CSV table of C-alpha atoms and ligand atoms in Angstrom, one decimal:
chain,number,residue,atom,x,y,z
A,877,UNK,CA,-5.6,16.6,-14.1
A,878,UNK,CA,-6.8,17.5,-11.0
A,879,UNK,CA,-5.8,15.7,-7.8
A,880,UNK,CA,-7.4,13.3,-6.2
A,881,UNK,CA,-10.4,14.5,-6.8
A,882,UNK,CA,-13.5,11.6,-5.5
A,883,UNK,CA,-14.2,8.6,-7.1
A,884,UNK,CA,-17.8,8.7,-6.3
A,885,UNK,CA,-18.2,5.7,-8.6
A,886,UNK,CA,-16.7,7.2,-11.0
A,887,UNK,CA,-12.8,5.9,-12.2
A,888,UNK,CA,-12.6,7.0,-15.7
A,889,UNK,CA,-9.6,10.1,-15.8
A,890,UNK,CA,-9.2,10.3,-11.8
A,891,UNK,CA,-5.9,10.2,-10.4
A,892,UNK,CA,-5.0,8.0,-6.9
A,893,UNK,CA,-3.3,9.5,-4.9
A,894,UNK,CA,-5.1,8.7,-1.6
A,895,UNK,CA,-7.1,6.5,0.2
A,896,UNK,CA,-9.2,9.4,1.3
A,897,UNK,CA,-11.0,9.7,-2.6
A,898,UNK,CA,-12.3,6.3,-1.7
A,899,UNK,CA,-16.1,5.2,-0.3
A,900,UNK,CA,-17.1,1.9,0.5
A,901,UNK,CA,-19.1,1.9,-2.8
A,902,UNK,CA,-15.8,2.5,-5.1
A,903,UNK,CA,-13.9,-0.3,-3.0
A,904,UNK,CA,-17.1,-2.3,-3.9
A,905,UNK,CA,-16.5,-1.7,-7.5
A,906,UNK,CA,-12.9,-2.4,-7.6
A,907,UNK,CA,-12.9,-5.7,-5.5
A,908,UNK,CA,-15.7,-6.8,-8.2
A,909,UNK,CA,-14.2,-6.0,-10.7
A,910,UNK,CA,-10.7,-7.7,-9.0
A,911,UNK,CA,-12.2,-11.1,-8.7
A,912,UNK,CA,-12.8,-11.2,-12.7
A,913,UNK,CA,-9.2,-10.4,-13.1
A,914,UNK,CA,-7.9,-13.1,-11.0
A,915,UNK,CA,-9.6,-15.4,-13.5
A,916,UNK,CA,-8.0,-13.3,-16.2
A,917,UNK,CA,-4.3,-13.9,-14.6
A,918,UNK,CA,-5.3,-17.9,-13.5
A,919,UNK,CA,-6.5,-18.5,-16.9
A,920,UNK,CA,-3.4,-17.0,-18.8
A,921,UNK,CA,-5.8,-16.8,-21.8
A,922,UNK,CA,-5.0,-13.6,-23.0
A,923,UNK,CA,-7.3,-10.3,-22.4
A,924,UNK,CA,-7.2,-7.0,-24.7
A,925,UNK,CA,-8.7,-4.6,-22.2
A,926,UNK,CA,-5.5,-2.3,-23.1
A,927,UNK,CA,-4.9,-3.1,-25.7
A,928,UNK,CA,-3.0,-0.3,-26.8
A,929,UNK,CA,-2.4,1.4,-23.9
A,930,UNK,CA,0.7,2.5,-22.6
A,931,UNK,CA,2.0,3.2,-19.2
A,932,UNK,CA,4.5,4.3,-17.5
A,933,UNK,CA,6.2,3.4,-14.1
A,934,UNK,CA,8.4,5.8,-13.1
A,935,UNK,CA,9.9,4.5,-10.4
A,936,UNK,CA,12.5,7.3,-8.0
A,937,UNK,CA,12.7,4.7,-5.4
A,938,UNK,CA,13.4,0.8,-5.4
A,939,UNK,CA,10.4,-1.6,-5.5
A,940,UNK,CA,9.8,-5.0,-6.5
A,941,UNK,CA,5.8,-5.7,-5.2
A,942,UNK,CA,4.6,-2.9,-6.7
A,943,UNK,CA,6.8,-1.9,-9.6
A,944,UNK,CA,6.5,-6.1,-10.9
A,945,UNK,CA,2.8,-6.1,-10.0
A,946,UNK,CA,2.1,-3.1,-11.9
A,947,UNK,CA,3.6,-4.2,-14.6
A,948,UNK,CA,2.2,-7.3,-15.0
A,949,UNK,CA,-1.2,-6.0,-15.0
A,950,UNK,CA,-0.9,-4.3,-17.4
A,951,UNK,CA,0.4,-7.2,-19.6
A,952,UNK,CA,-2.1,-9.2,-18.3
A,953,UNK,CA,-4.7,-6.8,-20.0
A,954,UNK,CA,-2.2,-6.4,-22.6
A,955,UNK,CA,-1.0,-2.6,-22.3
A,956,UNK,CA,2.2,-1.9,-22.7
A,957,UNK,CA,4.9,-0.5,-20.1
A,958,UNK,CA,7.1,1.9,-20.6
A,959,UNK,CA,9.7,1.7,-17.2
A,960,UNK,CA,11.9,4.0,-15.8
A,961,UNK,CA,13.4,2.8,-11.9
A,962,UNK,CA,16.1,5.4,-10.5
A,963,UNK,CA,14.8,7.4,-12.9
A,964,UNK,CA,17.6,9.4,-10.4
A,965,UNK,CA,20.1,7.4,-12.7
A,966,UNK,CA,18.8,6.3,-15.8
A,967,UNK,CA,17.0,8.8,-17.2
A,968,UNK,CA,17.7,12.6,-18.1
A,969,UNK,CA,16.7,13.3,-14.1
A,970,UNK,CA,20.6,12.4,-13.3
A,971,UNK,CA,20.6,16.1,-15.9
A,972,UNK,CA,18.7,17.2,-13.4
A,973,UNK,CA,15.8,17.6,-15.3
A,974,UNK,CA,12.2,18.3,-13.1
A,975,UNK,CA,9.7,16.7,-11.8
A,976,UNK,CA,7.4,19.3,-14.2
A,977,UNK,CA,8.9,18.3,-17.6
A,978,UNK,CA,10.0,14.4,-16.6
A,979,UNK,CA,5.5,14.2,-16.3
A,980,UNK,CA,5.0,16.4,-19.1
A,981,UNK,CA,8.0,14.3,-21.9
A,982,UNK,CA,5.8,10.8,-20.0
A,983,UNK,CA,2.7,11.8,-20.8
A,984,UNK,CA,2.8,12.9,-23.8
A,985,UNK,CA,3.7,9.1,-24.8
A,986,UNK,CA,1.0,7.3,-23.0
A,987,UNK,CA,-2.2,6.2,-21.3
A,988,UNK,CA,-0.8,6.4,-17.4
A,989,UNK,CA,1.6,7.5,-14.8
A,990,UNK,CA,1.8,5.4,-11.7
A,991,UNK,CA,4.7,7.2,-9.5
A,992,UNK,CA,6.4,6.4,-6.6
A,993,UNK,CA,8.8,9.0,-5.2
A,994,UNK,CA,10.6,9.4,-1.9
A,995,UNK,CA,9.2,13.0,-1.0
A,996,UNK,CA,5.6,13.1,-0.1
A,997,UNK,CA,3.2,15.1,-2.0
A,998,UNK,CA,5.3,14.5,-4.8
A,999,UNK,CA,2.5,11.9,-7.0
A,1000,UNK,CA,-0.2,15.1,-5.7
A,1001,UNK,CA,2.3,17.4,-7.4
A,1002,UNK,CA,2.6,15.1,-10.6
A,1003,UNK,CA,-1.3,15.3,-10.5
A,1004,UNK,CA,-1.3,18.9,-10.7
A,1005,UNK,CA,1.0,19.1,-13.6
A,1006,UNK,CA,0.4,16.4,-16.2
A,1007,UNK,CA,-3.0,17.5,-18.1
A,1008,UNK,CA,-3.5,15.0,-20.2
A,1009,UNK,CA,-3.3,11.8,-18.5
A,1010,UNK,CA,-4.6,9.8,-15.2
A,1011,UNK,CA,-1.7,9.5,-12.3
A,1012,UNK,CA,-1.2,6.7,-10.0
A,1013,UNK,CA,0.6,7.0,-6.6
A,1014,UNK,CA,2.7,3.7,-5.8
A,1015,UNK,CA,4.5,5.0,-2.8
A,1016,UNK,CA,5.3,9.3,-2.2
A,1017,UNK,CA,7.5,8.8,1.4
A,1018,UNK,CA,5.9,8.6,4.3
A,1019,UNK,CA,2.6,10.4,3.4
A,1020,UNK,CA,0.7,7.7,1.3
A,1021,UNK,CA,0.8,4.4,-0.4
A,1022,UNK,CA,-3.1,3.7,-2.3
A,1023,UNK,CA,-3.0,1.0,-4.0
A,1024,UNK,CA,-1.6,-1.2,-0.8
A,1025,UNK,CA,-3.8,-0.4,1.3
A,1026,UNK,CA,-6.5,-1.2,-1.4
A,1027,UNK,CA,-4.6,-4.7,-2.0
A,1028,UNK,CA,-4.8,-5.0,2.0
A,1029,UNK,CA,-8.7,-4.5,2.1
A,1030,UNK,CA,-9.3,-7.0,-0.1
A,1031,UNK,CA,-7.1,-9.8,1.8
A,1032,UNK,CA,-8.4,-8.8,4.2
A,1033,UNK,CA,-12.6,-8.8,2.7
A,1034,UNK,CA,-11.4,-12.5,1.9
A,1035,UNK,CA,-11.4,-13.5,4.4
A,1036,UNK,CA,-14.1,-11.9,6.9
A,1037,UNK,CA,-16.3,-10.8,3.8
A,1038,UNK,CA,-16.7,-7.3,5.6
A,1039,UNK,CA,-14.2,-5.0,6.1
A,1040,UNK,CA,-16.6,-3.5,9.7
A,1041,UNK,CA,-16.0,-3.8,13.3
A,1042,UNK,CA,-12.8,-5.8,12.5
A,1043,UNK,CA,-9.6,-5.7,14.9
A,1044,UNK,CA,-6.2,-5.4,13.6
A,1045,UNK,CA,-3.0,-5.1,15.0
A,1046,UNK,CA,-0.1,-2.9,13.6
A,1047,UNK,CA,3.6,-2.8,14.4
A,1048,UNK,CA,6.0,-2.0,13.2
A,1049,UNK,CA,6.8,2.3,12.2
A,1050,UNK,CA,3.2,4.2,12.0
A,1051,UNK,CA,5.2,7.1,12.2
A,1052,UNK,CA,6.9,6.4,8.7
A,1053,UNK,CA,4.6,3.5,7.3
A,1054,UNK,CA,3.0,5.2,3.9
A,1055,UNK,CA,1.1,1.7,3.9
A,1056,UNK,CA,-0.3,2.2,7.2
A,1057,UNK,CA,-0.6,5.9,6.8
A,1058,UNK,CA,-3.4,4.7,3.6
A,1059,UNK,CA,-4.4,1.4,5.6
A,1060,UNK,CA,-6.3,3.1,8.5
A,1061,UNK,CA,-7.3,5.6,6.4
A,1062,UNK,CA,-9.3,2.3,4.4
A,1063,UNK,CA,-10.5,1.3,7.6
A,1064,UNK,CA,-11.9,3.9,8.8
A,1065,UNK,CA,-14.1,3.9,5.9
A,1066,UNK,CA,-16.2,1.1,7.5
A,1067,UNK,CA,-17.8,0.8,11.0
A,1068,UNK,CA,-16.5,-0.1,14.8
A,1069,UNK,CA,-13.0,-0.8,13.7
A,1070,UNK,CA,-9.7,-0.6,16.0
A,1071,UNK,CA,-6.9,-0.3,15.7
A,1072,UNK,CA,-3.3,-0.7,17.9
A,1073,UNK,CA,-0.5,1.0,17.0
A,1074,UNK,CA,2.2,-1.3,18.6
A,1075,UNK,CA,5.5,0.4,17.9
A,1076,UNK,CA,8.5,2.0,19.7
A,1077,UNK,CA,7.3,5.7,21.3
A,1078,UNK,CA,9.7,7.5,18.6
A,1079,UNK,CA,7.7,5.5,16.0
A,1080,UNK,CA,4.3,6.6,17.5
A,1081,UNK,CA,2.3,7.8,14.5
A,1082,UNK,CA,3.2,11.5,14.4
A,1083,UNK,CA,0.5,13.6,16.7
A,1084,UNK,CA,-1.3,15.1,13.5
A,1085,UNK,CA,-2.0,11.7,11.4
A,1086,UNK,CA,-3.3,10.3,15.2
A,1087,UNK,CA,-6.0,13.5,16.0
A,1088,UNK,CA,-6.9,12.7,12.3
A,1089,UNK,CA,-7.2,9.4,12.5
A,1090,UNK,CA,-8.9,9.2,15.5
A,1091,UNK,CA,-11.8,11.6,14.3
A,1092,UNK,CA,-13.3,9.5,11.7
A,1093,UNK,CA,-13.9,7.1,14.4
A,1094,UNK,CA,-11.6,4.3,13.0
A,1095,UNK,CA,-10.4,3.9,17.6
A,1096,UNK,CA,-6.8,3.8,17.9
A,1097,UNK,CA,-4.5,2.7,20.3
A,1098,UNK,CA,-1.4,2.7,20.6
A,1099,UNK,CA,0.8,0.5,22.9
A,1100,UNK,CA,4.4,0.3,22.8
A,1101,UNK,CA,4.6,-3.9,24.1
A,1102,UNK,CA,4.1,-7.1,22.8
A,1103,UNK,CA,2.5,-8.2,26.0
A,1104,UNK,CA,0.2,-5.0,26.1
A,1105,UNK,CA,-1.4,-6.7,22.2
A,1106,UNK,CA,-5.4,-8.0,22.0
A,1107,UNK,CA,-5.5,-12.2,21.9
A,1108,UNK,CA,-7.5,-12.4,19.1
A,1109,UNK,CA,-6.9,-9.8,16.9
A,1110,UNK,CA,-8.3,-10.6,13.3
A,1111,UNK,CA,-5.5,-9.7,12.0
A,1112,UNK,CA,-1.3,-8.4,11.6
A,1113,UNK,CA,-0.1,-6.0,9.9
A,1114,UNK,CA,4.0,-6.2,10.2
A,1115,UNK,CA,5.5,-2.8,8.8
A,1116,UNK,CA,8.9,-2.7,8.1
A,1117,UNK,CA,11.0,0.7,10.3
A,1118,UNK,CA,11.9,2.5,7.5
A,1119,UNK,CA,15.4,2.8,7.8
A,1120,UNK,CA,15.6,5.4,4.7
A,1121,UNK,CA,13.4,7.9,6.5
A,1122,UNK,CA,15.6,8.4,9.2
A,1123,UNK,CA,18.1,11.2,9.3
A,1124,UNK,CA,20.8,9.8,11.6
A,1125,UNK,CA,21.7,6.3,11.7
A,1126,UNK,CA,22.2,6.2,15.5
A,1127,UNK,CA,18.6,6.8,15.6
A,1128,UNK,CA,17.6,3.5,13.1
A,1129,UNK,CA,20.3,0.8,15.1
A,1130,UNK,CA,18.5,1.8,18.0
A,1131,UNK,CA,14.9,0.9,17.3
A,1132,UNK,CA,15.4,-1.4,13.8
A,1133,UNK,CA,14.8,-4.4,15.7
A,1134,UNK,CA,12.2,-3.4,17.5
A,1135,UNK,CA,9.3,-5.5,16.5
A,1136,UNK,CA,10.3,-8.4,16.0
A,1137,UNK,CA,7.7,-11.9,14.4
A,1138,UNK,CA,8.0,-14.8,16.0
A,1139,UNK,CA,5.8,-18.5,16.1
A,1140,UNK,CA,6.2,-18.0,19.7
A,1141,UNK,CA,4.3,-14.6,19.4
A,1142,UNK,CA,1.4,-16.2,17.6
A,1143,UNK,CA,0.9,-19.1,20.0
A,1144,UNK,CA,0.3,-16.1,22.4
A,1145,UNK,CA,-1.5,-14.0,20.5
A,1146,UNK,CA,-3.0,-14.9,17.8
A,1147,UNK,CA,-6.4,-16.5,17.5
A,1148,UNK,CA,-7.4,-18.9,14.6
A,1149,UNK,CA,-8.8,-16.6,12.5
A,1150,UNK,CA,-5.9,-14.6,13.1
A,1151,UNK,CA,-4.1,-13.3,9.4
A,1152,UNK,CA,-0.9,-12.4,9.4
A,1153,UNK,CA,-0.1,-9.9,7.0
A,1154,UNK,CA,3.3,-7.7,5.3
A,1155,UNK,CA,3.5,-5.0,2.5
A,1156,UNK,CA,7.2,-6.5,2.5
A,1157,UNK,CA,9.5,-6.1,2.7
A,1158,UNK,CA,10.7,-8.2,5.4
A,1159,UNK,CA,13.6,-6.7,7.3
A,1160,UNK,CA,14.9,-8.2,10.5
A,1161,UNK,CA,10.4,-8.4,11.4
A,1162,UNK,CA,9.4,-12.2,10.7
A,1163,UNK,CA,11.2,-15.1,11.8
A,1164,UNK,CA,10.7,-17.6,8.7
A,1165,UNK,CA,9.3,-20.1,10.7
A,1166,UNK,CA,6.2,-18.6,10.6
A,1167,UNK,CA,5.7,-18.4,6.8
A,1168,UNK,CA,4.7,-22.4,7.0
A,1169,UNK,CA,1.3,-21.1,9.0
A,1170,UNK,CA,-1.9,-20.9,6.8
A,1171,UNK,CA,-2.6,-17.7,8.0
A,1172,UNK,CA,0.0,-15.8,6.9
A,1173,UNK,CA,-0.8,-14.4,3.9
A,1174,UNK,CA,2.0,-12.1,3.1
A,1175,UNK,CA,3.6,-14.6,1.1
A,1176,UNK,CA,0.5,-15.8,-0.9
A,1177,UNK,CA,-3.1,-13.4,-1.4
A,1178,UNK,CA,-1.7,-11.0,0.2
A,1179,UNK,CA,0.8,-10.9,-2.7
A,1180,UNK,CA,-1.3,-11.5,-5.7
A,1181,UNK,CA,-4.0,-9.8,-4.3
A,1182,UNK,CA,-1.5,-6.9,-5.7
A,1183,UNK,CA,-1.4,-7.6,-9.1
A,1184,UNK,CA,-5.1,-8.5,-9.7
A,1185,UNK,CA,-5.9,-4.5,-8.0
A,1186,UNK,CA,-3.6,-2.7,-10.0
A,1187,UNK,CA,-5.4,-5.0,-12.7
A,1188,UNK,CA,-8.4,-3.5,-11.8
A,1189,UNK,CA,-7.6,-0.3,-11.0
A,1190,UNK,CA,-5.6,0.3,-14.3
A,1191,UNK,CA,-8.7,-0.6,-15.7
A,1192,UNK,CA,-11.1,1.4,-14.2
A,1193,UNK,CA,-9.1,4.6,-14.7
A,1194,UNK,CA,-8.5,4.3,-18.3
A,1195,UNK,CA,-12.5,3.9,-18.4
A,1196,UNK,CA,-11.8,-0.1,-19.6
B,1338,LIG,C1,6.2,-0.9,1.0
B,1338,LIG,C2,6.2,0.2,1.0
B,1338,LIG,O1,7.3,0.8,-0.4
B,1338,LIG,O2,5.7,1.4,1.2
B,1338,LIG,N1,6.6,-1.9,0.3
B,1338,LIG,C3,5.2,-2.3,-0.6
B,1338,LIG,O3,5.2,-1.0,-1.4
B,1338,LIG,N2,5.0,-3.5,-0.3
B,1338,LIG,C4,7.0,-1.6,2.2
B,1338,LIG,C5,7.9,-0.9,2.4
B,1338,LIG,O4,8.8,-0.5,2.5
B,1338,LIG,O5,8.9,-0.9,3.9
């Protein structure tokens, strides 16, 4: 399997490793397909698009939404899954089996492998190993989370009907958040987008990412206090400080509750069309009183869209 090839309108057989593989036209193909998938999902009508197909989900890191929605996506389309959560405990990985052997074994059983792993770059390595089936990156350490960004872009597109000239606030942990890394890559494919990155100084984007993303045309503005947030941004994207990426507890404790999304904050800085997003889980970051605000999409369309986008992506990658 090739690693991270550009999609160029053809998804079939491609590994999905990074948002860098996509152009706006590829994203449009997925959005159109996701709309059809929504009908399939809503109708509870059996679909046989993936009949006879098996997809392996192997998650070396915990997951609720990504795992659950990939699993449901395959089943919604009439396919089946081999599911291994925590292979470090429940597979031969616990006996010391390496990634090479693990990938070669599972590719013999299925038509695609969805992998989550704590080390950035592992999905790409898995794609180099697997010769017969595409690999889909469900989050690689603090690298990327392309399917999350695709569903985030779809959620934003549903609201605004375009992805240009948007102002976003991305809060929390830009240094470690793979969802932020992929979403900035996604927004940079369109014109005139500005991203305010709100974080403690310790958690700002790596200088390498900052330079790399800025060169793509997206305007990045780093802020370290809520007071510098723009009023009436189009979207807020609140992320968790990624505890599992910290080497020492003290360093985590220092920054863990840095930015808390509350109703007063929404009242002060959000506009009537600002959408409130979060890849979840929410850990010390959004007050539950915000949930009832109709602008809060994190427990609404952002969740459902995860399944529709993953249905669309798997069907496309399997050439169905
Ligand atoms: C995110 C992840 O795993 O990167 N969760 C998800 O997939 N929806 C965000 C997070 O864990 O904070």
